[in-house]
Coordinates of C-alpha atoms in Angstrom, one line a residue:
Chain A
M1 CA -30.5 25.3 43.3
S2 CA -34.1 25.5 44.4
G3 CA -36.8 23.0 43.5
N4 CA -38.7 25.3 41.3
H5 CA -35.8 26.2 39.1
I6 CA -37.0 26.2 35.5
L7 CA -35.1 23.7 33.5
I8 CA -37.0 23.7 30.2
R9 CA -38.8 26.8 28.8
T10 CA -40.1 27.0 25.3
T11 CA -42.0 29.9 23.8
A12 CA -44.0 29.6 20.6
L13 CA -41.9 26.7 19.6
A14 CA -42.7 25.6 16.0
R15 CA -41.3 23.1 13.7
N16 CA -42.2 22.8 10.0
Y17 CA -41.2 20.1 7.6
E18 CA -41.0 20.6 3.9
M19 CA -42.5 17.5 2.2
G20 CA -42.1 18.2 -1.5
T21 CA -44.1 21.3 -2.2
E22 CA -46.2 21.0 1.0
T23 CA -45.2 22.3 4.4
V24 CA -46.2 20.2 7.3
H25 CA -46.7 22.0 10.6
A26 CA -45.7 19.4 13.1
L27 CA -45.6 21.9 16.0
R28 CA -47.5 25.1 15.8
G29 CA -46.3 27.1 18.8
V30 CA -45.8 25.3 22.0
D31 CA -45.2 27.2 25.3
L32 CA -44.0 24.8 27.9
E33 CA -42.2 25.1 31.3
I34 CA -40.7 22.2 33.1
R35 CA -39.0 22.7 36.5
R36 CA -36.2 20.7 38.0
G37 CA -37.4 17.5 39.6
E38 CA -40.6 17.2 37.6
Y39 CA -41.8 13.9 36.1
V40 CA -43.7 14.8 33.0
A41 CA -45.5 12.6 30.5
I42 CA -46.1 13.9 27.0
M43 CA -49.1 12.3 25.5
G44 CA -51.1 12.6 22.3
P45 CA -52.2 10.5 19.3
S46 CA -49.8 9.8 16.5
G47 CA -49.2 12.9 14.4
S48 CA -49.9 15.2 17.3
G49 CA -46.3 16.4 17.3
K50 CA -45.1 14.7 20.5
S51 CA -42.1 13.1 18.8
T52 CA -41.2 16.4 17.2
L53 CA -41.4 18.1 20.6
M54 CA -39.3 15.3 22.1
N55 CA -36.6 15.8 19.4
L56 CA -36.5 19.5 20.0
V57 CA -36.3 19.2 23.8
G58 CA -33.6 16.5 23.3
C59 CA -31.6 18.9 21.2
L60 CA -31.6 16.5 18.3
D61 CA -33.4 19.1 16.2
T62 CA -33.7 22.8 15.9
P63 CA -37.0 24.7 15.8
S64 CA -38.3 26.5 12.7
A65 CA -39.5 29.3 15.0
G66 CA -39.7 30.1 18.7
Q67 CA -37.2 29.8 21.5
Y68 CA -36.0 27.0 23.7
W69 CA -34.0 27.7 26.9
L70 CA -32.5 24.7 28.5
N71 CA -31.1 25.4 32.0
G72 CA -31.2 29.1 31.2
V73 CA -29.3 28.8 28.0
E74 CA -30.9 29.4 24.7
V75 CA -30.2 26.3 22.5
S76 CA -32.6 27.0 19.7
Q77 CA -29.9 28.7 17.6
M78 CA -27.0 26.5 18.4
S79 CA -24.7 24.7 15.9
D80 CA -24.6 21.0 15.4
D81 CA -21.5 20.5 17.5
E82 CA -22.8 22.7 20.3
L83 CA -26.0 20.7 20.4
A84 CA -23.9 17.5 20.5
R85 CA -22.2 18.9 23.6
I86 CA -25.6 19.8 25.2
R87 CA -26.9 16.3 24.5
N88 CA -23.8 14.8 26.0
K89 CA -23.9 16.8 29.2
E90 CA -27.5 17.7 29.8
I91 CA -29.7 15.0 28.4
G92 CA -30.0 11.2 28.9
F93 CA -32.0 9.4 26.2
V94 CA -34.0 6.2 26.7
F95 CA -35.5 4.9 23.5
Q96 CA -38.3 2.5 22.7
T97 CA -35.9 0.2 20.8
F98 CA -33.1 0.6 23.4
N99 CA -30.6 1.7 20.8
L100 CA -27.7 -0.1 22.3
L101 CA -24.6 -1.0 20.1
P102 CA -25.1 -4.7 19.4
R103 CA -21.4 -5.6 19.3
A104 CA -20.5 -3.7 22.5
T105 CA -20.8 -5.0 26.0
A106 CA -23.2 -3.5 28.5
L107 CA -20.2 -1.7 30.1
H108 CA -19.0 -0.3 26.8
N109 CA -22.5 0.9 25.9
V110 CA -22.8 2.7 29.2
E111 CA -19.3 4.2 28.7
L112 CA -20.1 5.7 25.3
P113 CA -21.4 9.1 26.4
L114 CA -18.4 9.4 28.7
I115 CA -16.1 8.7 25.8
Y116 CA -17.6 11.7 24.0
G117 CA -17.4 13.6 27.2
G118 CA -13.7 13.2 27.2
L119 CA -13.2 11.2 30.4
K120 CA -10.2 9.0 31.0
A121 CA -10.6 5.3 30.6
K122 CA -10.4 4.4 34.2
D123 CA -12.9 7.1 35.3
R124 CA -15.2 5.9 32.6
R125 CA -15.1 2.3 33.7
D126 CA -15.7 3.2 37.3
R127 CA -18.7 5.4 36.6
A128 CA -20.2 3.0 34.0
S129 CA -19.9 0.1 36.5
A130 CA -21.5 2.2 39.2
A131 CA -24.4 3.2 36.8
L132 CA -25.0 -0.5 35.9
D133 CA -24.8 -1.4 39.6
A134 CA -27.5 1.3 40.3
V135 CA -29.9 -0.3 37.8
G136 CA -29.2 -3.8 39.3
L137 CA -27.0 -5.1 36.5
A138 CA -23.7 -5.4 38.3
D139 CA -23.5 -9.1 37.2
R140 CA -24.3 -8.4 33.5
V141 CA -21.5 -5.9 32.9
L142 CA -19.7 -7.9 30.2
H143 CA -22.8 -9.2 28.5
K144 CA -23.7 -8.0 25.0
P145 CA -27.3 -6.8 24.3
A146 CA -28.2 -10.0 22.6
E147 CA -27.5 -11.9 25.8
L148 CA -29.8 -9.7 27.8
S149 CA -33.6 -9.7 28.2
G150 CA -35.7 -6.7 27.0
G151 CA -36.0 -5.4 30.5
Q152 CA -32.3 -5.8 31.1
R153 CA -31.5 -4.0 27.9
Q154 CA -33.7 -1.1 28.8
R155 CA -31.9 -1.0 32.2
V156 CA -28.6 -0.8 30.4
A157 CA -30.1 2.1 28.3
I158 CA -31.2 3.8 31.5
A159 CA -27.7 3.4 33.0
R160 CA -26.3 4.9 29.9
A161 CA -28.7 7.8 30.1
L162 CA -27.8 8.5 33.7
V163 CA -24.1 7.9 33.7
T164 CA -23.3 11.5 32.7
D165 CA -25.6 12.8 35.5
P166 CA -27.8 14.7 33.0
S167 CA -30.3 17.5 33.8
I168 CA -33.1 15.6 32.0
L169 CA -33.9 12.0 31.5
L170 CA -35.7 12.0 28.2
A171 CA -37.6 8.8 27.5
D172 CA -39.3 8.1 24.1
E173 CA -41.9 5.3 24.6
P174 CA -39.6 3.5 27.0
T175 CA -41.9 0.6 27.5
G176 CA -43.1 0.3 23.9
N177 CA -41.2 -2.9 23.3
L178 CA -41.7 -4.5 26.8
D179 CA -44.3 -6.7 28.3
S180 CA -46.5 -5.3 31.0
T181 CA -44.6 -6.8 34.0
T182 CA -41.3 -5.5 32.7
S183 CA -42.9 -2.2 31.9
E184 CA -44.0 -1.9 35.5
D185 CA -40.4 -2.7 36.6
I186 CA -39.0 0.1 34.4
M187 CA -41.7 2.5 35.7
K188 CA -40.6 1.6 39.2
V189 CA -37.0 2.5 38.3
F190 CA -38.3 5.9 36.9
A191 CA -40.4 6.7 39.9
D192 CA -37.5 5.8 42.2
L193 CA -35.1 8.0 40.2
N194 CA -37.6 10.9 40.4
E195 CA -38.4 10.5 44.1
R196 CA -35.0 9.6 45.6
R197 CA -32.6 11.6 43.2
S198 CA -35.1 14.3 42.1
Q199 CA -34.2 13.3 38.6
T200 CA -36.2 15.4 36.0
I201 CA -37.9 13.0 33.7
V202 CA -39.7 13.8 30.4
M203 CA -41.4 10.8 28.9
V204 CA -43.3 10.5 25.7
T205 CA -45.9 7.8 25.6
H206 CA -49.3 7.1 24.1
E207 CA -50.3 4.6 26.9
H208 CA -52.4 6.0 29.6
D209 CA -51.4 3.5 32.3
I210 CA -47.7 4.4 31.6
A211 CA -48.5 8.1 31.7
A212 CA -50.3 7.5 35.0
H213 CA -46.9 7.1 36.7
A214 CA -45.9 10.7 35.9
R215 CA -46.8 13.7 38.2
R216 CA -47.9 15.8 35.3
V217 CA -49.4 15.0 31.9
V218 CA -49.1 17.3 28.9
T219 CA -51.3 16.4 26.0
L220 CA -50.7 17.5 22.5
H221 CA -53.2 17.8 19.6
D222 CA -52.3 18.9 16.1
G223 CA -49.1 20.5 17.2
V224 CA -50.4 22.5 20.2
I225 CA -50.9 21.7 23.9
S226 CA -54.5 20.8 24.4
S227 CA -54.2 20.0 28.1
D228 CA -51.6 20.3 30.9
R229 CA -52.5 18.8 34.3
A230 CA -50.9 17.6 37.4
Q231 CA -51.7 14.3 38.9
A232 CA -51.1 12.4 42.1
A233 CA -48.4 9.8 42.1
Chain B
M1 CA -12.8 11.0 21.7
S2 CA -9.1 10.2 21.5
I3 CA -7.3 8.6 18.6
L4 CA -6.5 5.6 20.7
E5 CA -10.2 5.1 21.4
A6 CA -11.0 5.4 17.6
V7 CA -8.3 2.8 16.8
R8 CA -9.8 0.5 19.4
I9 CA -13.2 0.9 17.8
A10 CA -11.7 0.3 14.4
L11 CA -9.9 -2.9 15.4
G12 CA -13.1 -4.2 17.0
M13 CA -14.9 -3.5 13.7
I14 CA -12.3 -5.2 11.7
R15 CA -12.5 -8.3 13.9
A16 CA -16.3 -8.3 13.7
Q17 CA -16.5 -7.9 9.9
K18 CA -13.6 -10.0 8.7
L19 CA -14.7 -10.5 5.1
K20 CA -15.6 -6.9 4.5
S21 CA -12.4 -5.8 6.1
F22 CA -10.4 -8.2 3.9
F23 CA -11.9 -6.6 0.8
S24 CA -11.2 -3.1 1.9
L25 CA -7.7 -3.8 2.8
I26 CA -7.0 -5.7 -0.4
G27 CA -6.6 -2.4 -2.2
A28 CA -3.8 -1.1 -0.1
F29 CA -2.4 -4.7 0.1
I30 CA -2.0 -5.1 -3.7
G31 CA -0.6 -1.6 -4.1
V32 CA 2.1 -2.1 -1.5
T33 CA 2.9 -5.7 -2.6
F34 CA 3.3 -4.5 -6.1
L35 CA 5.4 -1.5 -5.2
I36 CA 7.8 -3.5 -3.0
G37 CA 8.0 -6.4 -5.4
V38 CA 8.6 -4.3 -8.5
V39 CA 11.1 -1.9 -6.9
T40 CA 13.0 -4.8 -5.5
I41 CA 13.1 -6.6 -8.8
V42 CA 14.2 -3.5 -10.7
N43 CA 16.8 -2.7 -8.0
G44 CA 18.0 -6.3 -8.3
M45 CA 18.4 -6.0 -12.1
D46 CA 20.2 -2.8 -11.6
S47 CA 22.8 -4.2 -9.3
Y48 CA 23.0 -7.3 -11.4
M49 CA 23.7 -5.3 -14.5
K50 CA 26.3 -3.2 -12.8
N51 CA 28.1 -5.9 -10.8
D52 CA 27.6 -9.1 -12.6
F53 CA 26.6 -8.7 -16.2
A54 CA 29.0 -5.8 -17.2
G55 CA 31.8 -7.3 -15.2
K56 CA 31.5 -10.8 -16.6
L57 CA 30.9 -9.9 -20.2
F58 CA 33.0 -6.8 -20.6
G59 CA 35.4 -6.7 -17.7
V60 CA 36.5 -3.8 -15.6
N61 CA 39.1 -1.3 -16.8
T62 CA 38.7 -2.8 -20.2
F63 CA 37.9 -1.4 -23.6
T64 CA 37.4 -3.1 -26.9
V65 CA 38.1 -1.7 -30.4
R66 CA 35.6 -2.9 -32.9
Y67 CA 34.9 -1.7 -36.4
R68 CA 31.3 -1.0 -35.3
P69 CA 29.2 -1.5 -32.2
F70 CA 28.8 -5.2 -31.4
V71 CA 25.7 -4.6 -29.3
Q72 CA 23.3 -2.1 -30.9
M73 CA 21.5 -0.2 -28.3
G74 CA 18.6 2.1 -28.8
D75 CA 17.5 3.5 -32.1
V76 CA 20.0 3.4 -34.9
S77 CA 19.2 5.4 -38.0
Q78 CA 19.3 4.0 -41.5
E79 CA 22.1 6.4 -42.4
Q80 CA 24.1 5.2 -39.4
R81 CA 23.7 1.6 -40.5
R82 CA 24.9 2.4 -44.0
E83 CA 27.9 4.2 -42.6
W84 CA 28.7 1.2 -40.4
R85 CA 28.6 -1.1 -43.4
R86 CA 31.0 1.0 -45.3
R87 CA 33.6 0.9 -42.5
P88 CA 36.8 -1.0 -43.0
R89 CA 37.2 -4.1 -40.9
L90 CA 39.9 -4.6 -38.2
Y91 CA 42.9 -6.6 -39.2
V92 CA 45.5 -8.6 -37.5
A93 CA 48.0 -5.9 -38.4
D94 CA 45.9 -3.4 -36.4
F95 CA 46.1 -5.6 -33.4
L96 CA 49.9 -6.0 -33.7
A97 CA 50.3 -2.2 -34.1
V98 CA 48.1 -1.5 -31.0
R99 CA 50.0 -4.0 -28.9
D100 CA 53.3 -2.5 -30.0
A101 CA 52.2 1.0 -29.3
L102 CA 51.0 0.5 -25.7
D103 CA 53.4 0.1 -22.8
S104 CA 53.7 -2.6 -20.2
R105 CA 50.8 -1.3 -18.1
F106 CA 48.4 -2.7 -20.7
L107 CA 47.4 -6.2 -21.8
V108 CA 46.3 -6.5 -25.3
T109 CA 44.6 -9.3 -27.1
V110 CA 42.6 -10.0 -30.2
E111 CA 39.3 -11.8 -30.3
S112 CA 37.2 -13.2 -33.1
T113 CA 34.2 -15.4 -32.4
N114 CA 31.8 -17.6 -34.2
T115 CA 29.3 -20.3 -33.4
V116 CA 30.6 -23.6 -34.7
E117 CA 30.2 -27.3 -34.6
A118 CA 32.4 -29.4 -32.4
V119 CA 32.8 -33.2 -32.5
V120 CA 34.4 -35.8 -30.2
G121 CA 33.9 -39.3 -31.3
A122 CA 30.2 -39.8 -31.8
R123 CA 29.2 -36.8 -29.8
R124 CA 28.6 -33.5 -31.5
S125 CA 27.3 -30.1 -30.7
R126 CA 26.4 -27.3 -33.1
S127 CA 26.3 -24.4 -30.7
I128 CA 29.9 -24.1 -29.4
E129 CA 31.4 -20.6 -29.3
A130 CA 34.8 -20.7 -31.0
R131 CA 37.2 -17.9 -30.1
G132 CA 40.4 -17.1 -31.8
V133 CA 42.6 -15.1 -29.3
S134 CA 46.1 -14.3 -28.3
E135 CA 47.8 -15.5 -25.1
D136 CA 46.9 -12.5 -22.9
Y137 CA 43.3 -13.1 -23.5
F138 CA 43.0 -15.3 -20.4
R139 CA 44.5 -12.7 -18.1
I140 CA 42.4 -9.9 -19.6
R141 CA 39.2 -11.9 -19.3
R142 CA 40.2 -13.4 -16.0
I143 CA 39.6 -16.9 -17.2
D144 CA 41.1 -19.3 -14.6
I145 CA 42.2 -22.7 -15.6
A146 CA 40.8 -25.7 -13.7
Q147 CA 42.9 -28.4 -15.4
G148 CA 45.9 -28.2 -17.7
R149 CA 47.2 -24.8 -18.9
V150 CA 46.6 -21.9 -21.2
F151 CA 48.4 -21.8 -24.5
S152 CA 51.9 -20.2 -24.7
P153 CA 53.0 -17.2 -26.8
Q154 CA 55.0 -19.7 -28.9
E155 CA 51.9 -21.7 -29.7
V156 CA 50.2 -18.5 -30.8
Q157 CA 53.2 -17.5 -32.9
H158 CA 53.3 -20.9 -34.6
G159 CA 49.6 -21.2 -35.0
A160 CA 49.4 -24.5 -33.0
N161 CA 46.1 -26.2 -33.1
V162 CA 45.6 -26.3 -29.4
V163 CA 42.4 -25.3 -27.4
V164 CA 41.3 -24.4 -23.9
I165 CA 37.7 -25.6 -23.5
G166 CA 34.9 -24.3 -21.3
S167 CA 33.7 -26.4 -18.4
E168 CA 30.4 -27.1 -20.0
V169 CA 32.1 -28.4 -23.2
A170 CA 34.3 -30.6 -21.0
E171 CA 31.3 -32.0 -19.3
R172 CA 29.4 -32.6 -22.5
F173 CA 32.1 -34.4 -24.3
F174 CA 34.3 -35.8 -21.6
E175 CA 32.1 -36.6 -18.7
G176 CA 34.1 -38.3 -16.0
L177 CA 37.3 -38.2 -18.1
D178 CA 40.3 -35.8 -18.0
P179 CA 40.0 -33.9 -21.3
V180 CA 43.6 -32.6 -21.2
G181 CA 45.6 -34.1 -24.0
R182 CA 42.6 -35.4 -25.8
S183 CA 41.5 -34.4 -29.2
I184 CA 38.4 -32.4 -30.3
R185 CA 37.3 -31.5 -33.8
V186 CA 36.2 -27.9 -34.1
A187 CA 34.7 -26.7 -37.4
D188 CA 36.3 -29.7 -39.1
F189 CA 39.8 -29.4 -37.8
P190 CA 41.3 -31.4 -35.0
Y191 CA 42.7 -29.7 -31.9
R192 CA 44.6 -30.9 -28.9
I193 CA 43.0 -29.8 -25.6
V194 CA 45.6 -28.2 -23.4
G195 CA 43.3 -26.8 -20.6
V196 CA 39.9 -26.7 -19.1
A197 CA 38.6 -23.3 -17.9
E198 CA 36.9 -22.8 -14.5
S199 CA 33.2 -22.3 -14.8
V200 CA 32.2 -18.7 -15.3
G201 CA 28.5 -19.2 -14.6
R202 CA 25.5 -17.8 -16.3
V203 CA 24.1 -14.4 -17.3
F204 CA 20.3 -14.3 -17.7
G205 CA 20.3 -18.0 -17.7
I206 CA 22.7 -18.3 -20.6
S207 CA 25.8 -20.4 -20.0
L208 CA 29.1 -18.7 -20.4
D209 CA 31.0 -22.0 -20.4
R210 CA 30.2 -23.3 -23.9
F211 CA 33.4 -22.2 -25.6
V212 CA 36.6 -23.4 -27.1
I213 CA 39.5 -20.9 -27.2
A214 CA 42.3 -21.4 -29.7
P215 CA 45.2 -19.2 -30.9
Y216 CA 43.9 -16.7 -33.5
T217 CA 46.7 -18.0 -35.7
S218 CA 45.5 -21.6 -35.6
Q219 CA 43.0 -23.2 -38.0
I220 CA 40.3 -21.5 -36.0
K221 CA 40.9 -18.4 -38.1
R222 CA 39.1 -20.1 -40.9
A223 CA 36.1 -20.7 -38.8
V224 CA 35.7 -17.3 -37.3
N225 CA 36.5 -14.6 -39.9
P226 CA 37.6 -13.8 -43.4
H227 CA 41.4 -14.0 -43.9
L228 CA 43.3 -11.7 -41.4
V229 CA 40.2 -10.0 -40.2
V230 CA 39.5 -9.8 -36.5
D231 CA 36.4 -8.9 -34.5
G232 CA 37.9 -6.9 -31.8
I233 CA 41.1 -5.7 -30.1
I234 CA 40.7 -5.9 -26.3
V235 CA 42.8 -3.7 -24.1
R236 CA 42.9 -4.0 -20.3
A237 CA 44.5 -1.3 -18.2
Q238 CA 45.4 -1.3 -14.5
D239 CA 42.9 1.4 -13.6
I240 CA 40.4 3.8 -15.0
P241 CA 42.8 6.7 -15.7
S242 CA 45.3 4.5 -17.5
M243 CA 42.4 3.0 -19.4
R244 CA 41.4 6.5 -20.6
E245 CA 45.0 7.2 -21.5
G246 CA 45.2 4.0 -23.5
Q247 CA 42.0 4.7 -25.2
T248 CA 43.4 8.1 -26.4
Q249 CA 46.6 6.5 -27.6
V250 CA 44.7 3.7 -29.5
E251 CA 42.4 6.3 -31.0
A252 CA 45.3 8.4 -32.4
L253 CA 47.0 5.3 -33.7
M254 CA 43.9 3.9 -35.4
R255 CA 43.1 7.3 -37.0
S256 CA 46.6 7.6 -38.4
R257 CA 46.5 4.0 -39.7
R258 CA 43.3 4.8 -41.5
H259 CA 44.5 8.2 -42.7
L260 CA 41.6 10.1 -41.2
R261 CA 41.7 13.9 -41.5
P262 CA 41.0 15.9 -38.3
N263 CA 37.4 16.7 -39.5
Q264 CA 36.6 13.1 -40.2
A265 CA 34.8 11.1 -37.5
N266 CA 36.3 7.8 -36.2
N267 CA 35.4 4.9 -38.5
F268 CA 35.9 2.4 -35.6
H269 CA 34.2 2.0 -32.3
F270 CA 35.3 1.8 -28.7
E271 CA 33.2 -0.5 -26.5
T272 CA 33.4 -0.3 -22.7
A273 CA 31.3 -1.6 -19.9
D274 CA 29.9 1.9 -19.6
D275 CA 28.1 1.5 -23.0
V276 CA 26.2 -1.4 -21.7
L277 CA 25.6 0.3 -18.4
S278 CA 24.3 3.5 -20.0
F279 CA 22.0 1.4 -22.1
W280 CA 20.8 -0.3 -19.0
S281 CA 20.3 3.0 -17.2
N282 CA 18.1 4.1 -20.1
I283 CA 15.9 1.0 -19.6
S284 CA 15.9 1.4 -15.8
R285 CA 15.0 5.0 -16.1
I286 CA 11.9 4.0 -18.2
L287 CA 11.1 1.4 -15.6
Y288 CA 11.4 3.8 -12.8
T289 CA 9.2 6.3 -14.6
A290 CA 6.5 3.7 -15.5
L291 CA 6.6 2.2 -12.0
P292 CA 4.9 5.1 -10.2
A293 CA 2.2 5.1 -12.9
I294 CA 1.5 1.3 -12.5
V295 CA 1.6 1.5 -8.7
G296 CA -0.5 4.6 -8.9
I297 CA -3.2 2.8 -10.9
S298 CA -3.3 -0.1 -8.4
L299 CA -3.6 2.3 -5.5
V300 CA -6.3 4.3 -7.2
V301 CA -8.3 1.1 -7.8
G302 CA -7.6 0.1 -4.2
G303 CA -8.8 3.5 -3.0
I304 CA -12.0 3.2 -4.9
V305 CA -12.6 -0.2 -3.4
I306 CA -12.0 1.2 0.1
M307 CA -14.3 4.1 -0.6
N308 CA -17.1 1.9 -1.7
I309 CA -16.8 -0.4 1.2
M310 CA -16.7 2.4 3.6
L311 CA -19.8 4.0 2.0
M312 CA -21.5 0.6 2.5
A313 CA -20.3 0.5 6.1
V314 CA -21.6 4.0 6.7
A315 CA -25.0 3.0 5.3
E316 CA -25.1 -0.2 7.4
R317 CA -24.1 1.6 10.5
T318 CA -26.4 4.6 10.1
R319 CA -28.3 3.6 13.3
E320 CA -25.1 3.3 15.2
I321 CA -24.0 6.7 14.0
G322 CA -27.4 8.1 15.2
I323 CA -26.9 6.5 18.6
R324 CA -23.5 7.9 18.9
K325 CA -24.7 11.4 17.9
A326 CA -27.6 11.2 20.3
L327 CA -25.1 10.4 23.1
G328 CA -23.0 13.5 22.2
A329 CA -20.7 12.5 19.4
R330 CA -19.8 15.6 17.4
R331 CA -19.3 15.6 13.6
R332 CA -15.6 15.4 14.1
D333 CA -15.9 12.4 16.4
I334 CA -17.8 10.5 13.8
R335 CA -15.5 11.6 11.0
R336 CA -12.5 10.6 13.0
Q337 CA -13.9 7.2 13.8
F338 CA -14.4 6.4 10.2
L339 CA -11.1 7.9 9.1
V340 CA -9.2 6.0 11.7
E341 CA -11.1 2.9 10.6
T342 CA -9.9 3.2 7.0
A343 CA -6.5 4.2 8.1
T344 CA -6.3 1.1 10.4
L345 CA -7.6 -1.1 7.6
S346 CA -5.1 0.3 5.1
T347 CA -2.3 0.0 7.6
V348 CA -3.1 -3.6 8.2
G349 CA -3.3 -4.0 4.4
A350 CA 0.0 -2.3 3.9
G351 CA 1.6 -4.5 6.5
A352 CA 0.3 -7.6 4.8
G353 CA 1.6 -6.1 1.5
I354 CA 5.1 -5.7 3.0
V355 CA 5.2 -9.3 4.1
T356 CA 4.0 -10.5 0.7
G357 CA 6.3 -8.1 -1.1
I358 CA 9.3 -9.4 0.8
L359 CA 8.2 -13.0 0.2
L360 CA 7.9 -12.2 -3.5
A361 CA 11.3 -10.6 -3.6
N362 CA 12.8 -13.6 -1.9
L363 CA 11.1 -15.9 -4.3
V364 CA 12.6 -13.9 -7.2
D365 CA 16.0 -14.1 -5.5
A366 CA 15.7 -17.9 -5.1
L367 CA 14.3 -18.7 -8.6
T368 CA 16.2 -16.2 -10.8
P369 CA 19.7 -15.0 -11.1
L370 CA 18.6 -11.5 -10.0
P371 CA 19.8 -10.5 -6.6
A372 CA 16.6 -9.1 -4.9
T373 CA 17.0 -7.2 -1.7
V374 CA 14.1 -5.2 -0.3
S375 CA 15.2 -1.6 0.4
L376 CA 13.9 0.2 3.5
G377 CA 13.1 3.2 1.3
S378 CA 10.6 1.2 -0.7
I379 CA 8.9 -0.1 2.4
I380 CA 8.5 3.3 3.9
L381 CA 7.3 4.7 0.5
A382 CA 4.8 1.8 0.2
V383 CA 3.4 2.3 3.7
L384 CA 3.0 6.0 3.2
L385 CA 1.2 5.4 -0.1
G386 CA -0.9 2.6 1.2
V387 CA -2.0 4.4 4.3
G388 CA -2.3 7.7 2.5
V389 CA -4.7 6.2 -0.1
G390 CA -6.7 4.6 2.7
V391 CA -7.1 7.9 4.5
I392 CA -7.9 9.8 1.4
S393 CA -10.5 7.4 0.2
G394 CA -12.0 7.4 3.7
V395 CA -12.5 11.1 3.7
Y396 CA -15.7 11.2 1.7
P397 CA -17.5 8.3 3.5
A398 CA -16.4 9.7 6.8
S399 CA -17.8 13.1 6.1
R400 CA -21.0 11.6 4.8
A401 CA -21.3 9.8 8.1
A402 CA -20.5 12.9 10.1
R403 CA -23.2 14.9 8.3
L404 CA -26.0 12.4 9.0
D405 CA -29.0 13.9 10.7
P406 CA -29.3 12.1 14.1
I407 CA -33.1 11.9 14.0
A408 CA -33.1 10.2 10.6
A409 CA -30.2 8.1 11.6
L410 CA -31.9 6.9 14.7
R411 CA -35.1 6.0 12.8
Y412 CA -33.0 4.1 10.2
E413 CA -33.8 0.4 10.1

């Protein structure tokens, strides 16, 4: 596939929430194209709709209006279970609060998406170990989240996001719970993934110095895109 | 996600949350314990009644003629009671006529009983069962003699004041001595002891060895019945067909002795072990009907407990469900995870219930005369019910979990 293959395309994407009698327009028509291999930061003040956009792009939610094509497939009208399959195959999530299962080992946490992908136990273990190895945690495989530092936990989460070899790495404030040194570490991991493996990354953040690591910054205001500019690495 | 994977998750969860798991499996546990315990006890009573009770008290291939039922079973109408009171009693002459009418395949005896006082020296007891019988009584009732002998037909003919005593009577009055040849006063008359019976044992904890048996012609007749009246005529046949035949013969004889017309009902009563057994089968039928209801209630309660605890678990693990959904778990994966969890919990509960139920049954076996053996059927039934209830009560919590919105679930604190 060529480098300019369009991975994400939204047209007039809108999302309304019913809050009692009032309707909140969280997204008011977003047209966005993201190509394979891009590293995009989505910025904006709170309430600008960036989390809503993130949920839609991540197939956790369906739009009220507009279309969303992921990898050439329209996902905006899919059922719950179809979306689950898309999340499993196409998307790797990295959350602000890591969202690891506290009782499971690092290895088991990384194995989770493969379990739902229907892989055999041995394949799962091999791929999960390899993914942990890739983020530098080969010696922490059997540790539980509580026995790991914040940075290590986020690395486990990154390993989990990448273990299925997804089209998009979707990160929601990935450094929000980390100190600045650790944040830099994680940003290095992201940059590395983007440069060496051409991993498409979409990252939601409100911190400018974190967004500065991306090659393109999309800014949202009141549910619409207010600016969309490329920047040097 | 495979079932095996779900079971592994479930077992991990049970290990991690021991107390909560304990409470959720207690429902299945109690239901299963109860079912196995009660079924075993009722089964035990059943075989006890059939093998022990009826055999010991009534004897096999044996029927007894009485003027009215000795044991009244079930509801008896006022009218029926009045009719019984009007009936003529049985007399020694009836016994002699029956004995003469039946051929050598039958053993016939008479029996009259009463509770009397017995005295030996300074020792006395008020609750001794005195029986006035004829010589064949011992063979009919299969009473074996431990010491001495039974009394002879001649002694019966002459009304000799001789007795065979039960083993408990022997122990009570003659501890450490040989009672044979000694004297015992029964209802104010002295008797010579000619034999001591082997111990028969107990039925429902009541000793069957507190008796003295004397010829019905001896002075015992004054203690047990009005003059020439007898309680029952006992006939023992070789087998069931000849027993039926004998019963028909005796019925015809008694009817003719009492000048009953063909349209008149018998004014005497036949008692067989079947009567007691049919009474018991009525009781056990009631028990077997009530049993499912009782077990059902305990299982429903258990199911509600499981459902509540699983709803709690779903609420507590909302975030985990959100994570799993974000990573690609479909509704059915989540549903299966929780269903397998309740099924695993209730299987463990049912397993513990089986062990406890068997222990309970063994305890009953050891502490009571009831023979309690656990049947495989009751175990299988119990497990099916226990696990079934677990799964059914898991359905609602599991589908709640499966329907959770992943975004809301991920945001859940």
